[in-house]
């Protein structure tokens, strides 16, 4: 009622203004000039234009949507605020081209954007409402066609203008309409999918997958468009601040779609490989699928815990969580221990830095041959007495000392990056299993350290006269590194290059620290050899101790 | 996914109308849209909420039952586990992964096994036995713990207000 009054009032005012001008000037052209020169009459005409826009809006809404639902209205208002602020930001970038025509273009853009949002809401509503009338379909198809044509035409317009006149504001418009066109395509795909779903009696299993993929593809196109726009805008104008928020949203949506696709693929994969199909007897016995509350018909899966679900229901649930919906059994955990382990294994092996083949006799331990879950292999036997510092052996005696290394080392304590979330979680808790897993890893660390010590002992004994100057070692690992490092590096006089060399994977962290205090600066050889001897003796006791504790 | 959400909600609605649990009425606000429900919960007997009838709004996500619905009382209710604006804070309404109070185990969280009926029954038992360890309304929790009489008085007044006295 009130809006009607405002409309009539505005119409009367503009008629008055135009009539006044015409009465004064008597002729068409002078009265137009008069109108454009007089600010009050222009203001009245602008208001009239605004009223026209609102009337158009009302008519189009009635035509395409009927009455808007409360939720749609809410979405619309929320989004238009963002769109308005962004439009104002865009105005600041293009303040030189600011003109009524420019404002009109932006109004049109906003107008069309609103319709796109409403169309999207409408199509989403399809999956919420039990009854979809024929009118609904007619409206949606009409709306999508009109919007698609409008977008196409405006893109074309902007493209030609840009070609003819160079980069102007039309660049922004062309780009915005391109984005809107992708939105239309997306809505249309959704509409078709929902339409097929409604037609069929049973829920359509693969719809979710198609939806996901369409989202992924269109999300990708959008991201590419935004990046392209950003690059072009930075080149010809300035940084398009107003495009940042939608761009961020597009990237986030794309990332989410990608993630969803990955999870979904994994879920589908699990479904197909891990769980047996439910047998007809089981189907007959179980009454309904607890997820959708529908009768058990064909294509159901049985989880290790014995609960049966529809394949499609289970798949969508597994995208969120890998537990049984009924008893919350972690389906990736105990009943299928064979599956989760092989996955992280190669990753861990790849992650572990392979020590450079620095020493002539060095053989990288055959990690893949040993599994993390197997009990730690027996300690490589402590060095033969020949390796004792007192009887430093010449280099040609090396082959015999490499013997212990042929014993495969346990795979390194997989770096936490190599562990899957699931495995980490398994190590985290304080139930028996978790504690065992932790001890297992510690044992692996221990074994590796032991092996490394033995190895280094042998290197040092092989590498010639000791030349170490340092105080008593603080820890086993640092000590091993220092003691081997110095004798090797001093003759070759390239300490920095070699400092990281002999460190086996888990010593990488400690390898760097001992270099500074231990640089081979001193020449008090006799004192050093004494220290070194004591240290090596200490190692021997250290390496023997763990064996007793372990066995 | 979507069609199944609608079907499941319709099935639950049917179930609730055929075998309504005692003291609970629930159904879609409007049969055009099954994703907005209105529920009426009567205060459990022998508690300070006895005799009250509390209206609440349930909003379902489009991927229900994979995600939990949201529940909000549309009347004033002073309770440790109900936010001042009416939102209900119980663990079965929380999807695994989000934990506003930071201590719920995943076993108490939402799973497709839950249903509208179970949610409403949990809310009834929550009315009977507030959990003041994870308070959504700290004032209410404090009053419940330290000044039970005052809590009962407030509850009685909400009961009277809820039945229009």
XYZ file of C-alpha atoms in Angstrom:
716
model
C 0.000 0.000 0.000
C 2.638 2.442 1.103
C 4.943 1.412 -1.719
C 2.068 1.933 -4.130
C 1.595 5.430 -2.785
C 5.293 6.138 -3.133
C 5.207 4.857 -6.695
C 2.257 7.003 -7.625
C 3.770 10.019 -5.881
C 7.057 9.612 -7.716
C 5.289 9.158 -11.030
C 3.223 12.299 -10.447
C 6.348 14.253 -9.530
C 8.250 13.241 -12.617
C 5.277 13.956 -14.857
C 5.082 17.357 -13.212
C 8.768 18.032 -13.796
C 8.649 16.978 -17.437
C 5.437 18.906 -18.071
C 6.945 21.975 -16.468
C 9.974 21.790 -18.697
C 7.897 21.289 -21.792
C 5.561 24.157 -20.930
C 8.507 26.488 -20.428
C 10.459 25.545 -23.561
C 7.625 24.425 -25.871
C 9.935 22.240 -27.906
C 11.440 18.798 -27.361
C 15.141 19.510 -27.581
C 15.285 22.648 -25.450
C 13.150 21.025 -22.783
C 15.504 18.050 -22.600
C 18.423 20.433 -22.235
C 16.530 22.305 -19.558
C 15.803 19.088 -17.698
C 19.395 17.906 -17.726
C 20.660 21.298 -16.594
C 18.327 21.574 -13.637
C 19.423 19.600 -10.605
C 16.014 19.338 -8.878
C 14.361 17.857 -11.938
C 17.249 15.428 -12.427
C 16.875 14.361 -8.791
C 13.194 13.709 -9.346
C 13.981 11.707 -12.464
C 16.601 9.653 -10.641
C 14.117 8.847 -7.938
C 11.703 7.831 -10.653
C 14.314 5.540 -12.139
C 14.902 3.995 -8.753
C 11.185 3.418 -8.295
C 11.098 1.812 -11.714
C 13.875 -0.547 -10.732
C 12.004 -1.592 -7.624
C 8.819 -2.075 -9.633
C 10.689 -4.196 -12.129
C 12.043 -6.200 -9.238
C 8.596 -6.813 -7.826
C 7.195 -7.818 -11.171
C 10.080 -10.165 -11.940
C 9.804 -11.721 -8.494
C 6.094 -12.312 -8.914
C 6.699 -13.755 -12.340
C 9.566 -16.089 -11.531
C 9.240 -16.896 -7.866
C 5.763 -16.081 -6.623
C 6.150 -15.231 -2.954
C 9.622 -15.466 -1.528
C 10.067 -17.740 1.437
C 11.422 -16.290 4.675
C 14.715 -18.120 4.359
C 15.182 -16.882 0.791
C 14.497 -13.312 1.845
C 16.997 -13.628 4.651
C 19.701 -14.989 2.335
C 18.981 -12.310 -0.179
C 19.282 -9.460 2.291
C 22.431 -10.888 3.803
C 24.117 -11.302 0.435
C 22.990 -7.988 -0.959
C 24.729 -6.162 1.859
C 27.994 -7.750 0.867
C 27.311 -7.065 -2.785
C 26.516 -3.428 -2.004
C 29.700 -2.864 -0.037
C 31.715 -4.488 -2.768
C 30.011 -2.332 -5.361
C 30.937 0.763 -3.371
C 34.530 -0.466 -3.216
C 34.459 -0.962 -6.967
C 33.175 2.602 -7.374
C 36.300 3.861 -5.640
C 38.496 2.050 -8.159
C 36.560 3.410 -11.128
C 35.760 6.874 -9.774
C 37.013 8.425 -13.033
C 34.309 6.700 -15.085
C 31.621 7.517 -12.569
C 28.441 8.450 -14.412
C 24.713 7.693 -14.270
C 25.243 5.111 -16.969
C 27.868 3.434 -14.835
C 25.527 3.370 -11.828
C 22.810 1.898 -14.021
C 25.164 -0.867 -15.128
C 25.975 -1.681 -11.545
C 22.306 -1.686 -10.616
C 21.638 -4.130 -13.404
C 24.470 -6.295 -12.198
C 23.167 -6.306 -8.649
C 19.706 -7.007 -9.942
C 20.853 -10.021 -11.914
C 23.003 -11.239 -9.058
C 19.990 -11.225 -6.767
C 18.091 -13.335 -9.248
C 20.927 -15.803 -9.458
C 20.942 -16.198 -5.707
C 17.204 -16.648 -5.607
C 17.347 -19.190 -8.406
C 19.950 -21.129 -6.480
C 17.849 -21.088 -3.323
C 14.829 -22.193 -5.289
C 16.612 -25.108 -6.847
C 18.020 -26.136 -3.479
C 14.491 -26.034 -2.153
C 13.614 -28.810 -4.581
C 15.336 -31.332 -2.393
C 13.523 -30.147 0.689
C 9.956 -30.100 -0.398
C 7.882 -33.203 -0.988
C 5.655 -31.623 -3.602
C 7.042 -29.792 -6.587
C 4.394 -28.417 -8.904
C 4.578 -28.071 -12.657
C 4.532 -24.304 -12.242
C 7.736 -24.605 -10.266
C 9.487 -26.362 -13.140
C 8.204 -23.871 -15.687
C 9.371 -20.974 -13.569
C 12.791 -22.414 -12.876
C 13.461 -23.308 -16.503
C 12.235 -19.924 -17.697
C 14.301 -18.115 -15.101
C 17.447 -20.077 -15.838
C 17.050 -19.485 -19.570
C 16.468 -15.761 -19.165
C 19.367 -15.377 -16.765
C 21.652 -17.449 -18.950
C 20.802 -15.394 -22.038
C 21.241 -12.134 -20.156
C 24.623 -13.226 -18.873
C 25.705 -14.393 -22.301
C 24.600 -11.181 -23.976
C 26.280 -8.977 -21.384
C 29.527 -10.927 -21.569
C 29.488 -10.544 -25.313
C 28.767 -6.830 -24.983
C 31.589 -6.346 -22.528
C 33.940 -8.362 -24.694
C 33.292 -6.292 -27.788
C 33.546 -3.021 -25.923
C 36.847 -4.102 -24.434
C 38.138 -5.126 -27.846
C 37.121 -1.832 -29.426
C 37.864 0.650 -26.691
C 40.482 -1.068 -24.603
C 40.218 -2.023 -20.977
C 37.550 -0.114 -19.119
C 35.013 -0.854 -16.460
C 33.491 -3.268 -18.930
C 36.266 -5.626 -17.933
C 34.766 -5.890 -14.473
C 31.292 -6.387 -15.847
C 32.363 -9.012 -18.324
C 34.126 -10.875 -15.614
C 31.236 -10.627 -13.168
C 28.830 -11.945 -15.749
C 31.181 -14.781 -16.580
C 31.139 -15.769 -12.926
C 27.362 -15.526 -12.925
C 27.222 -17.699 -16.006
C 29.169 -20.431 -14.226
C 26.705 -20.080 -11.368
C 23.832 -20.557 -13.809
C 25.445 -23.656 -15.235
C 25.909 -24.989 -11.752
C 22.298 -24.298 -10.809
C 21.143 -25.904 -14.006
C 23.170 -29.053 -13.342
C 21.732 -29.188 -9.852
C 18.251 -28.716 -11.217
C 18.646 -31.592 -13.639
C 20.078 -33.844 -10.952
C 17.300 -33.012 -8.517
C 14.789 -33.473 -11.306
C 16.040 -36.974 -12.069
C 16.063 -37.736 -8.379
C 12.447 -36.665 -7.980
C 11.341 -38.708 -10.966
C 12.787 -41.932 -9.651
C 11.120 -43.864 -6.892
C 14.143 -44.844 -4.892
C 16.723 -42.343 -3.810
C 19.261 -42.030 -6.547
C 22.545 -43.313 -5.260
C 24.985 -41.571 -7.493
C 23.418 -38.147 -7.308
C 25.687 -37.058 -4.475
C 28.712 -38.064 -6.490
C 27.571 -36.165 -9.579
C 26.812 -33.137 -7.442
C 30.250 -33.303 -5.924
C 31.999 -33.517 -9.252
C 29.989 -30.720 -10.816
C 30.837 -28.583 -7.823
C 34.479 -29.439 -8.211
C 34.617 -28.610 -11.908
C 32.666 -25.372 -11.629
C 34.574 -24.386 -8.530
C 37.764 -24.829 -10.474
C 36.489 -22.705 -13.357
C 35.504 -20.004 -10.916
C 38.880 -19.999 -9.227
C 40.608 -19.768 -12.598
C 38.351 -16.894 -13.611
C 39.050 -15.019 -10.411
C 42.786 -15.458 -10.717
C 42.675 -14.343 -14.328
C 40.663 -11.309 -13.343
C 43.044 -10.474 -10.544
C 46.028 -10.639 -12.860
C 44.392 -8.544 -15.580
C 43.138 -5.979 -13.106
C 46.538 -5.591 -11.509
C 48.029 -5.095 -14.951
C 45.611 -2.495 -16.289
C 44.243 -0.823 -13.173
C 44.972 -1.391 -9.535
C 44.494 -4.143 -7.084
C 40.767 -5.081 -7.177
C 40.027 -4.983 -3.477
C 36.335 -5.551 -4.104
C 36.972 -8.958 -5.617
C 38.904 -10.345 -2.686
C 35.997 -11.622 -0.617
C 34.233 -13.512 -3.428
C 37.571 -14.797 -4.592
C 38.379 -16.119 -1.150
C 34.963 -17.737 -0.939
C 35.404 -19.325 -4.353
C 38.773 -20.738 -3.386
C 37.391 -22.043 -0.122
C 34.462 -23.703 -1.859
C 36.793 -25.254 -4.356
C 39.051 -26.546 -1.628
C 36.100 -28.025 0.190
C 34.812 -29.639 -2.981
C 38.221 -31.110 -3.629
C 38.412 -32.434 -0.112
C 34.945 -33.888 -0.368
C 35.776 -35.601 -3.609
C 38.879 -37.128 -2.089
C 37.023 -38.317 0.996
C 34.211 -39.625 -1.110
C 36.567 -41.517 -3.354
C 38.247 -43.024 -0.364
C 34.898 -43.994 1.098
C 33.784 -45.571 -2.154
C 37.049 -47.397 -2.418
C 36.710 -48.709 1.107
C 33.160 -49.739 0.433
C 34.084 -51.679 -2.628
C 37.117 -53.431 -1.287
C 36.697 -53.887 2.421
C 33.196 -54.885 3.234
C 31.239 -57.830 2.025
C 27.801 -57.416 0.531
C 25.089 -58.468 2.890
C 23.648 -61.857 2.055
C 19.929 -62.210 1.263
C 19.326 -63.934 4.620
C 20.928 -61.043 6.448
C 18.865 -58.626 4.424
C 15.732 -60.499 5.361
C 16.682 -60.551 9.016
C 17.625 -56.887 9.350
C 14.581 -54.654 9.182
C 15.592 -51.146 8.165
C 18.740 -49.235 7.359
C 19.358 -47.136 10.405
C 20.625 -44.218 8.324
C 17.688 -43.657 5.997
C 15.051 -45.703 7.862
C 14.115 -47.465 4.675
C 13.666 -51.177 4.212
C 16.695 -53.229 3.467
C 16.612 -54.037 -0.192
C 19.445 -54.716 -2.544
C 22.995 -53.366 -2.426
C 23.734 -53.341 1.253
C 27.027 -53.743 2.994
C 27.954 -55.447 6.198
C 30.534 -53.888 8.464
C 32.986 -55.917 10.512
C 30.804 -55.310 13.566
C 27.884 -57.025 11.907
C 25.715 -53.985 11.262
C 24.128 -53.680 7.857
C 23.476 -50.478 5.919
C 22.604 -49.416 2.437
C 25.711 -48.943 0.380
C 24.799 -45.411 -0.578
C 23.897 -44.393 2.981
C 27.083 -45.839 4.348
C 29.107 -44.107 1.683
C 27.814 -40.671 2.521
C 28.361 -41.330 6.204
C 31.920 -42.496 5.619
C 32.650 -39.223 3.910
C 32.221 -37.651 7.314
C 33.392 -40.272 9.690
C 34.967 -43.679 9.558
C 32.936 -45.285 12.289
C 29.996 -47.605 12.380
C 26.905 -45.424 12.825
C 25.378 -47.852 15.270
C 28.168 -48.928 17.570
C 30.828 -46.383 16.625
C 33.368 -49.064 15.963
C 36.267 -47.456 14.182
C 36.028 -49.479 11.019
C 39.564 -48.714 9.957
C 41.041 -50.012 13.150
C 41.133 -53.494 14.592
C 39.298 -55.876 12.316
C 41.289 -54.859 9.264
C 44.805 -54.337 10.498
C 46.187 -55.269 7.117
C 44.793 -52.232 5.386
C 45.940 -49.147 7.234
C 49.503 -50.352 7.771
C 50.679 -50.834 4.210
C 49.663 -47.317 3.322
C 51.920 -45.320 5.608
C 54.754 -47.775 5.206
C 56.048 -46.731 1.794
C 55.436 -43.130 2.672
C 57.540 -43.466 5.767
C 60.281 -45.149 3.864
C 60.254 -42.367 1.343
C 60.135 -39.702 4.006
C 63.117 -40.922 5.922
C 66.155 -39.118 4.598
C 68.541 -41.589 3.159
C 72.011 -40.895 4.376
C 74.239 -40.005 1.480
C 76.429 -42.854 0.382
C 79.317 -41.186 1.981
C 81.327 -44.045 3.229
C 82.556 -46.540 0.752
C 81.074 -49.468 2.568
C 77.787 -47.863 3.470
C 74.713 -49.739 2.428
C 71.424 -48.101 3.006
C 69.396 -50.298 5.283
C 66.696 -52.201 3.503
C 63.793 -50.552 5.172
C 60.896 -51.885 3.166
C 61.948 -55.391 3.992
C 61.129 -54.887 7.644
C 57.740 -53.843 8.869
C 57.222 -51.511 11.767
C 54.899 -53.923 13.407
C 57.297 -56.822 13.559
C 59.226 -57.194 16.821
C 62.498 -55.329 16.719
C 65.111 -57.469 15.090
C 67.820 -58.612 17.374
C 70.431 -56.050 17.996
C 73.330 -56.141 15.638
C 75.950 -57.807 17.704
C 78.308 -55.438 19.469
C 81.475 -54.732 17.576
C 84.043 -57.417 17.687
C 86.895 -56.747 20.046
C 89.027 -55.755 17.103
C 87.085 -52.553 16.871
C 88.151 -51.496 20.323
C 90.081 -48.242 20.205
C 93.245 -49.708 21.509
C 93.688 -51.832 18.428
C 92.752 -49.341 15.770
C 92.432 -51.297 12.593
C 93.718 -50.133 9.216
C 91.274 -49.269 6.467
C 91.743 -52.392 4.428
C 90.167 -54.388 7.192
C 86.808 -52.842 6.464
C 84.818 -55.620 4.845
C 84.629 -57.788 7.933
C 83.358 -54.859 9.950
C 80.551 -54.181 7.600
C 79.103 -57.507 8.522
C 76.655 -56.276 11.134
C 75.129 -53.860 8.612
C 73.892 -56.590 6.414
C 71.487 -57.330 9.211
C 68.495 -55.308 8.059
C 67.892 -52.345 10.252
C 64.379 -51.718 11.468
C 62.646 -49.040 9.504
C 63.298 -45.707 11.142
C 60.783 -44.481 13.669
C 58.439 -43.138 11.081
C 58.457 -39.365 11.248
C 55.119 -38.129 12.398
C 54.531 -36.722 8.977
C 54.621 -40.240 7.659
C 51.984 -41.442 10.059
C 48.379 -41.228 9.110
C 45.998 -39.403 11.435
C 44.590 -42.688 12.315
C 47.892 -44.104 13.448
C 48.657 -41.024 15.469
C 45.322 -41.325 17.174
C 46.139 -44.898 17.885
C 49.329 -43.859 19.620
C 47.693 -41.067 21.525
C 45.257 -42.683 23.912
C 46.175 -44.533 27.026
C 44.606 -47.866 26.405
C 46.772 -50.900 26.120
C 47.013 -50.736 22.353
C 48.194 -47.159 22.368
C 50.847 -47.810 24.946
C 52.040 -50.759 22.972
C 52.267 -48.732 19.814
C 54.286 -46.108 21.593
C 56.646 -48.620 23.087
C 57.006 -50.130 19.650
C 58.136 -46.857 18.188
C 60.507 -46.235 21.069
C 61.970 -49.648 20.581
C 62.512 -48.964 16.948
C 64.284 -45.756 17.841
C 66.376 -47.615 20.304
C 67.353 -50.329 17.875
C 68.275 -47.800 15.274
C 70.383 -45.859 17.723
C 72.126 -48.999 18.775
C 72.825 -49.962 15.234
C 74.089 -46.501 14.437
C 76.428 -46.581 17.388
C 77.883 -49.876 16.325
C 78.313 -48.586 12.840
C 79.972 -45.395 13.899
C 82.215 -47.261 16.243
C 83.485 -49.200 13.350
C 83.925 -46.200 11.132
C 85.916 -44.472 13.791
C 88.077 -47.450 14.425
C 88.683 -47.791 10.718
C 89.291 -44.153 9.968
C 92.712 -43.867 11.498
C 94.310 -42.220 14.527
C 91.909 -40.417 16.792
C 92.044 -36.655 16.932
C 89.258 -35.584 19.212
C 89.202 -32.780 21.683
C 86.092 -32.518 23.726
C 84.722 -32.860 27.165
C 82.758 -35.894 28.231
C 79.784 -36.534 25.966
C 76.385 -35.447 27.147
C 74.346 -37.964 25.265
C 74.946 -41.090 23.326
C 73.874 -39.732 20.011
C 75.919 -36.541 20.092
C 78.899 -38.445 21.269
C 78.781 -40.917 18.486
C 78.576 -38.262 15.917
C 81.407 -36.218 17.281
C 83.730 -39.067 17.767
C 83.383 -40.336 14.268
C 83.221 -37.051 12.630
C 86.407 -35.537 13.753
C 88.798 -38.288 12.858
C 87.384 -38.464 9.379
C 87.135 -34.815 8.732
C 90.468 -33.675 9.992
C 92.536 -35.596 7.497
C 90.249 -34.592 4.670
C 89.989 -31.046 6.066
C 86.432 -30.509 4.935
C 84.584 -30.666 8.172
C 81.502 -28.652 7.283
C 80.657 -30.718 4.262
C 80.914 -33.910 6.151
C 79.277 -32.959 9.366
C 75.915 -34.273 8.272
C 77.317 -37.243 6.450
C 77.498 -40.041 8.932
C 74.278 -39.142 10.690
C 71.745 -41.860 10.253
C 68.143 -40.693 9.843
C 67.114 -40.133 13.410
C 70.354 -38.463 14.277
C 69.868 -35.723 11.757
C 68.632 -33.423 14.474
C 71.527 -33.955 16.774
C 74.189 -34.081 14.139
C 74.542 -30.349 13.758
C 74.895 -29.452 17.381
C 78.150 -31.110 18.309
C 80.196 -29.566 15.526
C 80.936 -26.285 17.244
C 82.560 -27.434 20.466
C 84.362 -30.250 18.784
C 86.009 -28.590 15.847
C 89.366 -30.173 15.435
C 91.423 -27.204 16.449
C 93.636 -28.675 19.097
C 96.609 -30.825 18.470
C 96.970 -32.445 21.848
C 96.696 -35.852 20.327
C 97.580 -38.020 23.222
C 95.020 -36.477 25.519
C 92.367 -36.759 22.901
C 93.008 -40.358 22.145
C 92.617 -41.070 25.804
C 89.230 -39.340 25.874
C 88.179 -41.104 22.787
C 89.074 -44.458 24.124
C 87.012 -43.876 27.232
C 84.093 -42.762 25.177
C 84.138 -45.757 22.951
C 84.254 -47.978 25.982
C 81.218 -46.200 27.237
C 79.444 -46.905 23.989
C 80.216 -50.509 24.282
C 78.546 -50.697 27.635
C 75.688 -48.624 26.302
C 75.093 -50.879 23.381
C 75.183 -53.980 25.456
C 72.773 -52.719 28.041
C 69.702 -52.327 25.787
C 70.063 -55.842 24.644
C 69.660 -57.161 28.107
C 66.671 -54.966 28.814
C 65.017 -55.990 25.634
C 65.398 -59.696 25.847
C 21.448 -37.646 -0.347
C 18.847 -34.976 -0.462
C 15.892 -37.082 -1.338
C 16.892 -39.446 1.414
C 16.903 -36.625 3.972
C 13.342 -35.775 3.038
C 12.269 -39.393 3.088
C 13.797 -40.001 6.424
C 12.161 -36.930 7.924
C 8.825 -38.021 6.551
C 9.352 -41.490 7.997
C 10.191 -40.026 11.367
C 7.171 -37.767 11.258
C 4.960 -40.716 10.511
C 6.526 -42.696 13.309
C 6.051 -39.828 15.771
C 2.405 -39.384 14.832
C 1.618 -43.089 15.002
C 3.418 -43.798 18.280
C 3.882 -40.494 20.027
C 6.138 -40.776 23.044
C 4.641 -39.503 26.255
C 4.863 -35.779 26.780
C 6.200 -34.964 23.342
C 4.533 -33.597 20.241
C 6.550 -32.775 17.159
C 6.028 -32.187 13.472
C 6.889 -29.912 10.573
C 5.774 -26.327 10.952
C 4.504 -26.439 7.413
C 4.046 -29.543 5.322
C 5.704 -27.828 2.384
C 8.970 -27.839 4.190
C 9.953 -30.820 6.260
C 13.196 -29.223 7.383
C 11.639 -26.942 9.994
C 9.884 -28.625 12.860
C 8.031 -27.401 15.869
C 8.076 -29.475 19.030
C 6.162 -29.220 22.285
C 7.819 -30.709 25.321
C 6.067 -31.133 28.625
C 8.148 -30.699 31.731
C 8.970 -34.066 33.316
C 7.007 -35.019 36.413
C 8.455 -34.589 39.880
C 10.849 -31.924 38.719
C 10.739 -28.188 38.994
C 9.607 -28.032 35.350
C 6.555 -30.246 35.975
C 3.417 -29.057 34.265
C 5.120 -26.738 31.800
C 4.715 -26.992 28.055
C 7.758 -25.706 26.241
C 7.711 -25.008 22.517
C 10.910 -25.511 20.537
C 12.060 -25.190 16.944
C 14.089 -27.878 15.196
C 16.019 -26.977 12.066
C 17.342 -29.832 9.964
C 20.324 -29.577 7.638
C 19.920 -30.742 4.064
C 22.229 -33.680 4.740
C 20.225 -34.933 7.685
C 20.689 -37.563 9.178
C 24.406 -37.287 8.540
C 24.510 -33.980 10.364
C 22.500 -33.202 13.469
C 19.592 -30.751 13.531
C 19.652 -27.604 15.629
C 17.199 -27.165 18.426
C 16.099 -23.912 19.980
C 13.433 -23.257 22.573
C 11.117 -20.509 21.477
C 10.160 -19.636 25.044
C 12.223 -18.296 27.915
C 13.713 -21.134 29.876
C 16.299 -20.891 32.609
C 18.377 -24.047 32.532
C 22.105 -24.824 32.773
C 22.189 -26.567 29.385
C 20.125 -24.080 27.428
C 21.724 -20.898 26.161
C 20.034 -17.657 27.087
C 18.689 -17.410 23.526
C 17.056 -20.832 23.766
C 19.586 -22.984 21.907
C 19.880 -26.427 23.423
C 23.360 -27.669 24.247
C 23.435 -31.444 24.554
C 26.085 -33.727 23.251
C 23.909 -35.708 20.850
C 23.169 -32.509 18.948
C 26.850 -31.959 18.284
C 28.438 -33.425 15.219
C 31.559 -35.394 15.985
C 34.393 -32.980 15.611
C 32.825 -29.868 17.040
C 32.810 -29.685 20.750
C 31.790 -26.349 22.221
C 32.546 -27.439 25.755
C 35.677 -29.368 24.933
C 35.180 -32.568 26.824
C 32.488 -34.683 25.209
C 33.622 -38.055 23.997
C 32.697 -38.944 20.465
C 30.524 -41.770 21.747
C 27.949 -39.261 22.975
C 27.808 -37.337 19.740
C 25.463 -37.266 16.856
C 25.182 -40.302 14.661
C 22.502 -41.295 12.150
C 21.166 -43.720 14.739
C 19.739 -40.796 16.647
C 16.371 -39.466 15.696
C 14.017 -36.624 16.498
C 12.368 -38.781 19.090
C 15.650 -39.593 20.791
C 16.680 -35.973 20.751
C 13.426 -34.893 22.365
C 13.636 -37.640 24.980
C 17.184 -36.562 25.761
C 15.950 -33.023 26.155
C 13.264 -34.189 28.563
C 15.835 -35.994 30.649
C 18.084 -32.967 30.429
C 15.239 -30.895 31.892
C 14.928 -33.388 34.699
C 18.633 -33.633 35.388
C 20.646 -30.628 34.359
C 24.302 -31.254 33.717
C 26.016 -28.373 35.469
C 29.480 -29.527 34.441
C 29.168 -28.202 30.927
C 27.027 -25.165 31.412
C 25.698 -23.331 28.411
C 24.060 -20.845 30.750
C 26.564 -20.228 33.502
C 24.173 -18.203 35.633
C 21.669 -21.018 35.574
C 24.343 -23.565 36.444
C 25.523 -21.447 39.341
C 22.014 -20.975 40.649
C 21.296 -24.667 40.226
C 24.366 -25.615 42.175
C 24.332 -23.020 44.917
C 20.771 -21.848 45.373
C 18.431 -24.633 44.416
C 15.417 -22.897 45.897
C 15.867 -19.860 43.743
C 16.348 -22.091 40.710
C 13.084 -23.874 41.492
C 11.298 -20.548 41.864
C 12.536 -19.378 38.478
C 11.584 -22.728 36.948
C 8.079 -22.500 38.415
C 7.624 -19.053 36.983
C 8.750 -20.243 33.518
C 6.320 -23.153 33.834
C 3.479 -20.772 34.652
C 4.486 -18.486 31.817
C 4.707 -21.410 29.374
C 1.096 -22.411 29.971
C -0.069 -18.844 29.758
C -0.718 -18.006 33.386
